[in-house]
PDB file of C-alpha atoms in Angstrom:
ATOM      1  CA  UNK A 294       0.000   0.000   0.000  1.00 65.00           C
ATOM      2  CA  UNK A 295       1.364   3.409  -0.955  1.00 73.00           C
ATOM      3  CA  UNK A 296       1.419   6.061   1.679  1.00 94.00           C
ATOM      4  CA  UNK A 297       3.279   8.232   4.112  1.00 97.00           C
ATOM      5  CA  UNK A 298       4.740   6.854   7.333  1.00 97.00           C
ATOM      6  CA  UNK A 299       5.560   9.142  10.234  1.00 98.00           C
ATOM      7  CA  UNK A 300       7.395   7.991  13.325  1.00 96.00           C
ATOM      8  CA  UNK A 301       7.299   8.014  16.218  1.00 96.00           C
ATOM      9  CA  UNK A 302       3.618   8.557  16.953  1.00 96.00           C
ATOM     10  CA  UNK A 303       4.431  10.255  20.283  1.00 95.00           C
ATOM     11  CA  UNK A 304       7.651  12.015  21.244  1.00 94.00           C
ATOM     12  CA  UNK A 305       8.817  13.783  24.368  1.00 91.00           C
ATOM     13  CA  UNK A 306      11.509  16.438  24.424  1.00 88.00           C
ATOM     14  CA  UNK A 307      13.597  17.560  27.345  1.00 88.00           C
ATOM     15  CA  UNK A 308      14.787  21.136  27.730  1.00 83.00           C
ATOM     16  CA  UNK A 309      17.752  21.911  25.491  1.00 86.00           C
ATOM     17  CA  UNK A 310      17.330  18.755  23.465  1.00 91.00           C
ATOM     18  CA  UNK A 311      17.024  18.392  19.699  1.00 94.00           C
ATOM     19  CA  UNK A 312      14.603  15.756  18.431  1.00 95.00           C
ATOM     20  CA  UNK A 313      14.070  14.368  14.942  1.00 96.00           C
ATOM     21  CA  UNK A 314      10.740  13.345  13.433  1.00 97.00           C
ATOM     22  CA  UNK A 315      10.797  10.823  10.622  1.00 98.00           C
ATOM     23  CA  UNK A 316       8.738  10.983   7.414  1.00 98.00           C
ATOM     24  CA  UNK A 317       8.945   8.369   4.642  1.00 98.00           C
ATOM     25  CA  UNK A 318       6.775   8.125   1.521  1.00 97.00           C
ATOM     26  CA  UNK A 319       6.465   5.445  -1.158  1.00 96.00           C
ATOM     27  CA  UNK A 320       4.147   7.395  -3.443  1.00 95.00           C
ATOM     28  CA  UNK A 321       7.008   8.487  -5.711  1.00 94.00           C
ATOM     29  CA  UNK A 322       6.051  12.105  -5.039  1.00 94.00           C
ATOM     30  CA  UNK A 323       8.549  14.848  -5.751  1.00 93.00           C
ATOM     31  CA  UNK A 324       7.273  17.387  -3.209  1.00 93.00           C
ATOM     32  CA  UNK A 325       7.184  16.947   0.554  1.00 95.00           C
ATOM     33  CA  UNK A 326       6.024  19.225   3.355  1.00 95.00           C
ATOM     34  CA  UNK A 327       6.055  19.635   7.112  1.00 97.00           C
ATOM     35  CA  UNK A 328       3.171  21.292   8.915  1.00 97.00           C
ATOM     36  CA  UNK A 329       2.475  22.136  12.513  1.00 97.00           C
ATOM     37  CA  UNK A 330      -1.080  21.872  13.850  1.00 96.00           C
ATOM     38  CA  UNK A 331      -2.154  23.577  17.079  1.00 93.00           C
ATOM     39  CA  UNK A 332      -5.660  23.411  18.572  1.00 86.00           C
ATOM     40  CA  UNK A 333      -8.048  25.875  16.931  1.00 78.00           C
ATOM     41  CA  UNK A 334      -5.574  26.844  14.215  1.00 82.00           C
ATOM     42  CA  UNK A 335      -5.139  25.850  10.605  1.00 84.00           C
ATOM     43  CA  UNK A 336      -2.119  23.935   9.434  1.00 93.00           C
ATOM     44  CA  UNK A 337       0.991  26.100   9.333  1.00 94.00           C
ATOM     45  CA  UNK A 338       3.796  25.320   6.911  1.00 94.00           C
ATOM     46  CA  UNK A 339       7.244  24.798   8.419  1.00 97.00           C
ATOM     47  CA  UNK A 340       9.319  23.651   5.435  1.00 96.00           C
ATOM     48  CA  UNK A 341       8.745  22.206   1.995  1.00 93.00           C
ATOM     49  CA  UNK A 342      10.926  20.488  -0.587  1.00 94.00           C
ATOM     50  CA  UNK A 343      10.439  20.244  -4.338  1.00 91.00           C
ATOM     51  CA  UNK A 344      13.292  17.884  -5.119  1.00 92.00           C
ATOM     52  CA  UNK A 345      16.154  16.047  -3.469  1.00 94.00           C
ATOM     53  CA  UNK A 346      18.762  18.286  -1.836  1.00 95.00           C
ATOM     54  CA  UNK A 347      16.517  21.330  -2.056  1.00 94.00           C
ATOM     55  CA  UNK A 348      14.123  22.760   0.526  1.00 95.00           C
ATOM     56  CA  UNK A 349      12.504  26.083   1.344  1.00 94.00           C
ATOM     57  CA  UNK A 350      11.312  27.760   4.521  1.00 95.00           C
ATOM     58  CA  UNK A 351       7.609  28.071   5.141  1.00 93.00           C
ATOM     59  CA  UNK A 352       5.840  30.523   7.425  1.00 91.00           C
ATOM     60  CA  UNK A 353       7.212  29.247  10.752  1.00 95.00           C
ATOM     61  CA  UNK A 354      10.661  27.762  10.035  1.00 97.00           C
ATOM     62  CA  UNK A 355      12.459  29.302  13.018  1.00 96.00           C
ATOM     63  CA  UNK A 356      13.682  26.638  15.433  1.00 96.00           C
ATOM     64  CA  UNK A 357      13.311  23.823  12.891  1.00 97.00           C
ATOM     65  CA  UNK A 358      15.606  22.212  10.332  1.00 97.00           C
ATOM     66  CA  UNK A 359      15.131  19.631   7.579  1.00 98.00           C
ATOM     67  CA  UNK A 360      17.103  17.585   5.068  1.00 97.00           C
ATOM     68  CA  UNK A 361      16.136  15.873   1.803  1.00 97.00           C
ATOM     69  CA  UNK A 362      18.886  13.409   0.904  1.00 97.00           C
ATOM     70  CA  UNK A 363      16.506  10.867  -0.626  1.00 96.00           C
ATOM     71  CA  UNK A 364      13.281  11.336  -2.565  1.00 96.00           C
ATOM     72  CA  UNK A 365      11.432   9.126  -0.101  1.00 97.00           C
ATOM     73  CA  UNK A 366      12.558  10.791   3.098  1.00 98.00           C
ATOM     74  CA  UNK A 367      12.125  14.240   4.640  1.00 98.00           C
ATOM     75  CA  UNK A 368      13.065  14.275   8.353  1.00 98.00           C
ATOM     76  CA  UNK A 369      12.313  17.277  10.554  1.00 98.00           C
ATOM     77  CA  UNK A 370      14.505  18.282  13.485  1.00 97.00           C
ATOM     78  CA  UNK A 371      12.963  20.367  16.238  1.00 96.00           C
ATOM     79  CA  UNK A 372      15.875  22.214  17.790  1.00 94.00           C
ATOM     80  CA  UNK A 373      16.253  23.631  21.280  1.00 89.00           C
ATOM     81  CA  UNK A 374      15.756  27.063  19.705  1.00 89.00           C
ATOM     82  CA  UNK A 375      12.060  26.240  19.234  1.00 89.00           C
ATOM     83  CA  UNK A 376      10.694  27.451  22.561  1.00 87.00           C
ATOM     84  CA  UNK A 377       7.139  26.229  22.120  1.00 91.00           C
ATOM     85  CA  UNK A 378       7.428  22.887  20.336  1.00 92.00           C
ATOM     86  CA  UNK A 379       4.380  21.166  21.811  1.00 94.00           C
ATOM     87  CA  UNK A 380       2.123  20.459  18.820  1.00 95.00           C
ATOM     88  CA  UNK A 381       0.938  17.857  16.335  1.00 96.00           C
ATOM     89  CA  UNK A 382       3.365  17.601  13.400  1.00 98.00           C
ATOM     90  CA  UNK A 383       2.149  16.449  10.009  1.00 98.00           C
ATOM     91  CA  UNK A 384       4.170  15.398   6.991  1.00 98.00           C
ATOM     92  CA  UNK A 385       2.624  15.524   3.513  1.00 96.00           C
ATOM     93  CA  UNK A 386       3.607  14.865  -0.075  1.00 95.00           C
ATOM     94  CA  UNK A 387       2.305  15.732  -3.531  1.00 92.00           C
ATOM     95  CA  UNK A 388       3.254  15.097  -7.139  1.00 90.00           C
ATOM     96  CA  UNK A 389       4.332  18.714  -7.604  1.00 80.00           C
ATOM     97  CA  UNK A 390       4.923  21.657  -5.353  1.00 72.00           C
ATOM     98  CA  UNK A 391       2.222  23.944  -6.677  1.00 72.00           C
ATOM     99  CA  UNK A 392      -0.724  24.540  -4.403  1.00 72.00           C
ATOM    100  CA  UNK A 393      -3.096  23.004  -6.925  1.00 76.00           C
ATOM    101  CA  UNK A 394      -1.620  19.551  -6.339  1.00 83.00           C
ATOM    102  CA  UNK A 395      -3.579  17.709  -3.630  1.00 87.00           C
ATOM    103  CA  UNK A 396      -1.450  16.782  -0.660  1.00 92.00           C
ATOM    104  CA  UNK A 397      -1.440  13.380   1.023  1.00 93.00           C
ATOM    105  CA  UNK A 398      -0.708  13.197   4.734  1.00 96.00           C
ATOM    106  CA  UNK A 399       0.818  10.852   7.242  1.00 97.00           C
ATOM    107  CA  UNK A 400      -0.806  10.209  10.622  1.00 96.00           C
ATOM    108  CA  UNK A 401       1.338  12.706  12.482  1.00 97.00           C
ATOM    109  CA  UNK A 402       3.697  12.851  15.441  1.00 97.00           C
ATOM    110  CA  UNK A 403       2.569  14.422  18.694  1.00 96.00           C
ATOM    111  CA  UNK A 404       5.470  16.195  20.398  1.00 95.00           C
ATOM    112  CA  UNK A 405       5.326  17.184  24.052  1.00 93.00           C
ATOM    113  CA  UNK A 406       7.736  18.773  26.494  1.00 86.00           C
ATOM    114  CA  UNK A 407       8.903  16.825  29.552  1.00 82.00           C
TER     115      UNK A 407
ATOM    116  CA  UNK B 154      -8.414  39.165   9.350  1.00 69.00           C
ATOM    117  CA  UNK B 155      -7.443  35.630   8.379  1.00 77.00           C
ATOM    118  CA  UNK B 156      -7.319  34.737   4.685  1.00 89.00           C
ATOM    119  CA  UNK B 157      -9.631  31.772   5.282  1.00 94.00           C
ATOM    120  CA  UNK B 158     -12.318  31.752   7.965  1.00 94.00           C
ATOM    121  CA  UNK B 159     -14.000  28.601   9.210  1.00 95.00           C
ATOM    122  CA  UNK B 160     -16.325  28.205  12.183  1.00 91.00           C
ATOM    123  CA  UNK B 161     -14.615  25.824  14.642  1.00 89.00           C
ATOM    124  CA  UNK B 162     -17.894  24.359  15.920  1.00 90.00           C
ATOM    125  CA  UNK B 163     -18.551  21.860  17.292  1.00 94.00           C
ATOM    126  CA  UNK B 164     -21.512  21.252  15.020  1.00 96.00           C
ATOM    127  CA  UNK B 165     -23.727  18.513  16.408  1.00 97.00           C
ATOM    128  CA  UNK B 166     -26.494  16.970  14.271  1.00 97.00           C
ATOM    129  CA  UNK B 167     -28.573  13.787  14.432  1.00 97.00           C
ATOM    130  CA  UNK B 168     -27.782  10.809  12.228  1.00 97.00           C
ATOM    131  CA  UNK B 169     -29.389  11.068   8.799  1.00 97.00           C
ATOM    132  CA  UNK B 170     -29.401  14.871   8.705  1.00 97.00           C
ATOM    133  CA  UNK B 171     -27.925  16.953   5.906  1.00 97.00           C
ATOM    134  CA  UNK B 172     -24.797  18.735   7.085  1.00 97.00           C
ATOM    135  CA  UNK B 173     -23.535  22.022   5.683  1.00 97.00           C
ATOM    136  CA  UNK B 174     -19.936  23.077   6.356  1.00 98.00           C
ATOM    137  CA  UNK B 175     -18.610  26.404   5.118  1.00 97.00           C
ATOM    138  CA  UNK B 176     -15.527  28.544   4.609  1.00 97.00           C
ATOM    139  CA  UNK B 177     -15.187  32.152   3.576  1.00 97.00           C
ATOM    140  CA  UNK B 178     -12.059  33.674   2.111  1.00 96.00           C
ATOM    141  CA  UNK B 179     -10.725  37.094   1.243  1.00 95.00           C
ATOM    142  CA  UNK B 180      -8.292  36.487  -1.617  1.00 92.00           C
ATOM    143  CA  UNK B 181     -10.046  36.506  -4.999  1.00 92.00           C
ATOM    144  CA  UNK B 182      -6.967  34.877  -6.587  1.00 90.00           C
ATOM    145  CA  UNK B 183      -7.792  31.463  -5.081  1.00 92.00           C
ATOM    146  CA  UNK B 184      -8.660  29.009  -7.844  1.00 91.00           C
ATOM    147  CA  UNK B 185      -8.333  25.580  -6.209  1.00 92.00           C
ATOM    148  CA  UNK B 186     -10.515  24.520  -3.322  1.00 94.00           C
ATOM    149  CA  UNK B 187     -10.195  21.385  -1.239  1.00 95.00           C
ATOM    150  CA  UNK B 188     -11.958  19.730   1.652  1.00 97.00           C
ATOM    151  CA  UNK B 189     -10.078  17.398   3.958  1.00 97.00           C
ATOM    152  CA  UNK B 190     -11.460  15.186   6.716  1.00 97.00           C
ATOM    153  CA  UNK B 191      -9.377  14.587   9.832  1.00 96.00           C
ATOM    154  CA  UNK B 192     -10.206  11.977  12.439  1.00 96.00           C
ATOM    155  CA  UNK B 193      -8.833  12.406  15.955  1.00 92.00           C
ATOM    156  CA  UNK B 194      -5.089  11.720  16.173  1.00 90.00           C
ATOM    157  CA  UNK B 195      -4.870  11.086  12.419  1.00 94.00           C
ATOM    158  CA  UNK B 196      -3.657  13.039   9.401  1.00 95.00           C
ATOM    159  CA  UNK B 197      -6.090  14.846   7.085  1.00 96.00           C
ATOM    160  CA  UNK B 198      -7.408  12.922   4.080  1.00 96.00           C
ATOM    161  CA  UNK B 199      -8.570  14.579   0.873  1.00 95.00           C
ATOM    162  CA  UNK B 200     -12.339  14.422   0.384  1.00 96.00           C
ATOM    163  CA  UNK B 201     -13.115  16.845  -2.421  1.00 95.00           C
ATOM    164  CA  UNK B 202     -11.104  18.895  -4.898  1.00 93.00           C
ATOM    165  CA  UNK B 203     -12.645  21.643  -7.023  1.00 92.00           C
ATOM    166  CA  UNK B 204     -11.242  24.032  -9.575  1.00 88.00           C
ATOM    167  CA  UNK B 205     -12.853  27.473  -9.890  1.00 86.00           C
ATOM    168  CA  UNK B 206     -16.611  27.803  -9.403  1.00 84.00           C
ATOM    169  CA  UNK B 207     -19.390  25.265  -9.468  1.00 85.00           C
ATOM    170  CA  UNK B 208     -20.467  22.053  -7.813  1.00 91.00           C
ATOM    171  CA  UNK B 209     -18.854  18.661  -7.544  1.00 94.00           C
ATOM    172  CA  UNK B 210     -20.541  15.553  -6.220  1.00 96.00           C
ATOM    173  CA  UNK B 211     -19.016  12.334  -4.907  1.00 95.00           C
ATOM    174  CA  UNK B 212     -21.385   9.904  -3.257  1.00 96.00           C
ATOM    175  CA  UNK B 213     -22.925  11.560  -0.201  1.00 97.00           C
ATOM    176  CA  UNK B 214     -20.614  14.564  -0.488  1.00 98.00           C
ATOM    177  CA  UNK B 215     -21.137  17.724  -2.554  1.00 97.00           C
ATOM    178  CA  UNK B 216     -18.650  20.575  -2.756  1.00 97.00           C
ATOM    179  CA  UNK B 217     -19.843  23.979  -3.860  1.00 96.00           C
ATOM    180  CA  UNK B 218     -17.787  27.054  -4.748  1.00 96.00           C
ATOM    181  CA  UNK B 219     -19.219  30.558  -5.110  1.00 94.00           C
ATOM    182  CA  UNK B 220     -16.330  32.780  -6.156  1.00 93.00           C
ATOM    183  CA  UNK B 221     -18.492  35.882  -6.408  1.00 93.00           C
ATOM    184  CA  UNK B 222     -19.276  35.594  -2.683  1.00 94.00           C
ATOM    185  CA  UNK B 223     -15.874  34.105  -1.777  1.00 95.00           C
ATOM    186  CA  UNK B 224     -17.673  31.217  -0.100  1.00 95.00           C
ATOM    187  CA  UNK B 225     -17.273  27.470  -0.302  1.00 97.00           C
ATOM    188  CA  UNK B 226     -19.440  24.734   1.150  1.00 97.00           C
ATOM    189  CA  UNK B 227     -19.362  21.007   1.766  1.00 98.00           C
ATOM    190  CA  UNK B 228     -22.682  19.192   2.059  1.00 98.00           C
ATOM    191  CA  UNK B 229     -22.981  15.730   3.557  1.00 98.00           C
ATOM    192  CA  UNK B 230     -26.232  13.853   2.888  1.00 98.00           C
ATOM    193  CA  UNK B 231     -27.533  11.041   5.074  1.00 97.00           C
ATOM    194  CA  UNK B 232     -24.899  11.773   7.709  1.00 97.00           C
ATOM    195  CA  UNK B 233     -23.477   8.812   9.642  1.00 97.00           C
ATOM    196  CA  UNK B 234     -21.733   8.599  13.029  1.00 97.00           C
ATOM    197  CA  UNK B 235     -18.578   7.661  11.064  1.00 97.00           C
ATOM    198  CA  UNK B 236     -18.670  11.160   9.530  1.00 98.00           C
ATOM    199  CA  UNK B 237     -17.827  12.592  12.971  1.00 98.00           C
ATOM    200  CA  UNK B 238     -14.475  14.295  12.410  1.00 97.00           C
ATOM    201  CA  UNK B 239     -12.892  17.693  11.865  1.00 96.00           C
ATOM    202  CA  UNK B 240     -13.365  19.077   8.360  1.00 97.00           C
ATOM    203  CA  UNK B 241     -10.681  21.398   7.005  1.00 97.00           C
ATOM    204  CA  UNK B 242     -10.961  23.594   3.931  1.00 97.00           C
ATOM    205  CA  UNK B 243      -7.858  24.556   1.964  1.00 94.00           C
ATOM    206  CA  UNK B 244      -7.300  26.796  -1.031  1.00 93.00           C
ATOM    207  CA  UNK B 245      -4.562  27.715  -3.464  1.00 90.00           C
ATOM    208  CA  UNK B 246      -3.756  30.153  -6.211  1.00 87.00           C
ATOM    209  CA  UNK B 247      -2.864  29.152  -9.738  1.00 75.00           C
ATOM    210  CA  UNK B 248       0.896  29.171  -9.529  1.00 67.00           C
ATOM    211  CA  UNK B 249       1.752  29.504  -5.872  1.00 69.00           C
ATOM    212  CA  UNK B 250       3.222  26.700  -3.843  1.00 67.00           C
ATOM    213  CA  UNK B 251       1.235  27.173  -0.708  1.00 81.00           C
ATOM    214  CA  UNK B 252      -2.094  25.804   0.451  1.00 88.00           C
ATOM    215  CA  UNK B 253      -3.954  28.177   2.776  1.00 90.00           C
ATOM    216  CA  UNK B 254      -5.930  26.328   5.446  1.00 93.00           C
ATOM    217  CA  UNK B 255      -9.012  27.010   7.477  1.00 94.00           C
ATOM    218  CA  UNK B 256      -8.864  26.143  11.175  1.00 93.00           C
ATOM    219  CA  UNK B 257     -11.338  23.267  10.768  1.00 95.00           C
ATOM    220  CA  UNK B 258     -14.913  22.581  11.910  1.00 96.00           C
ATOM    221  CA  UNK B 259     -15.521  19.768  14.365  1.00 96.00           C
ATOM    222  CA  UNK B 260     -18.580  17.743  13.335  1.00 97.00           C
ATOM    223  CA  UNK B 261     -20.427  15.356  15.651  1.00 98.00           C
ATOM    224  CA  UNK B 262     -23.113  13.028  14.281  1.00 97.00           C
ATOM    225  CA  UNK B 263     -25.317  11.703  17.064  1.00 96.00           C
ATOM    226  CA  UNK B 264     -26.750   8.174  16.619  1.00 94.00           C
TER     227      UNK B 264
END
């Protein structure tokens, strides 16, 4: 079955710690995205990538970093510089990067602070 | 003012009712309109995708776009308890990378 796999499902971060969220897709999509979802708010774009070894900041990139070394993988690191990291993180992919391409989502990682 | 406004609900209706979910937007450049359904602790899944104005029907779901009023709707006929979820609208311009999201409406279908 084609889809997007995010792991872990739940993650806890200690003060001053960096944590990495995994996102893998087998849909052969070129574009991948990371969103943050907070209660009562729409999805906010953190980073997106059109092709391997290329990625762009979204609206709320501060305190986050990404890499795109393989087409299938787009991990997100939440650094200690992100002072309010508690949220639901969603990874998505689409055939192209334009907004008119429907995005397909994984089941998210819920990050909390210890 | 947000670019996309969506009533957060919750909207509670009895099983079998017709449900109407709505979003308003301010940017007349939006051309692509989507509805996603999100169950608790899951990622959103695409329900409906519409280009420009008009209606689109898929089973019990109908998406409607009124660009003159900057208003989109999702209708659910014969609603089921399994339709209980948060419904998110999203929109995009013709050649821009970004989807703009509503905050989502929580829908509860009572058996």
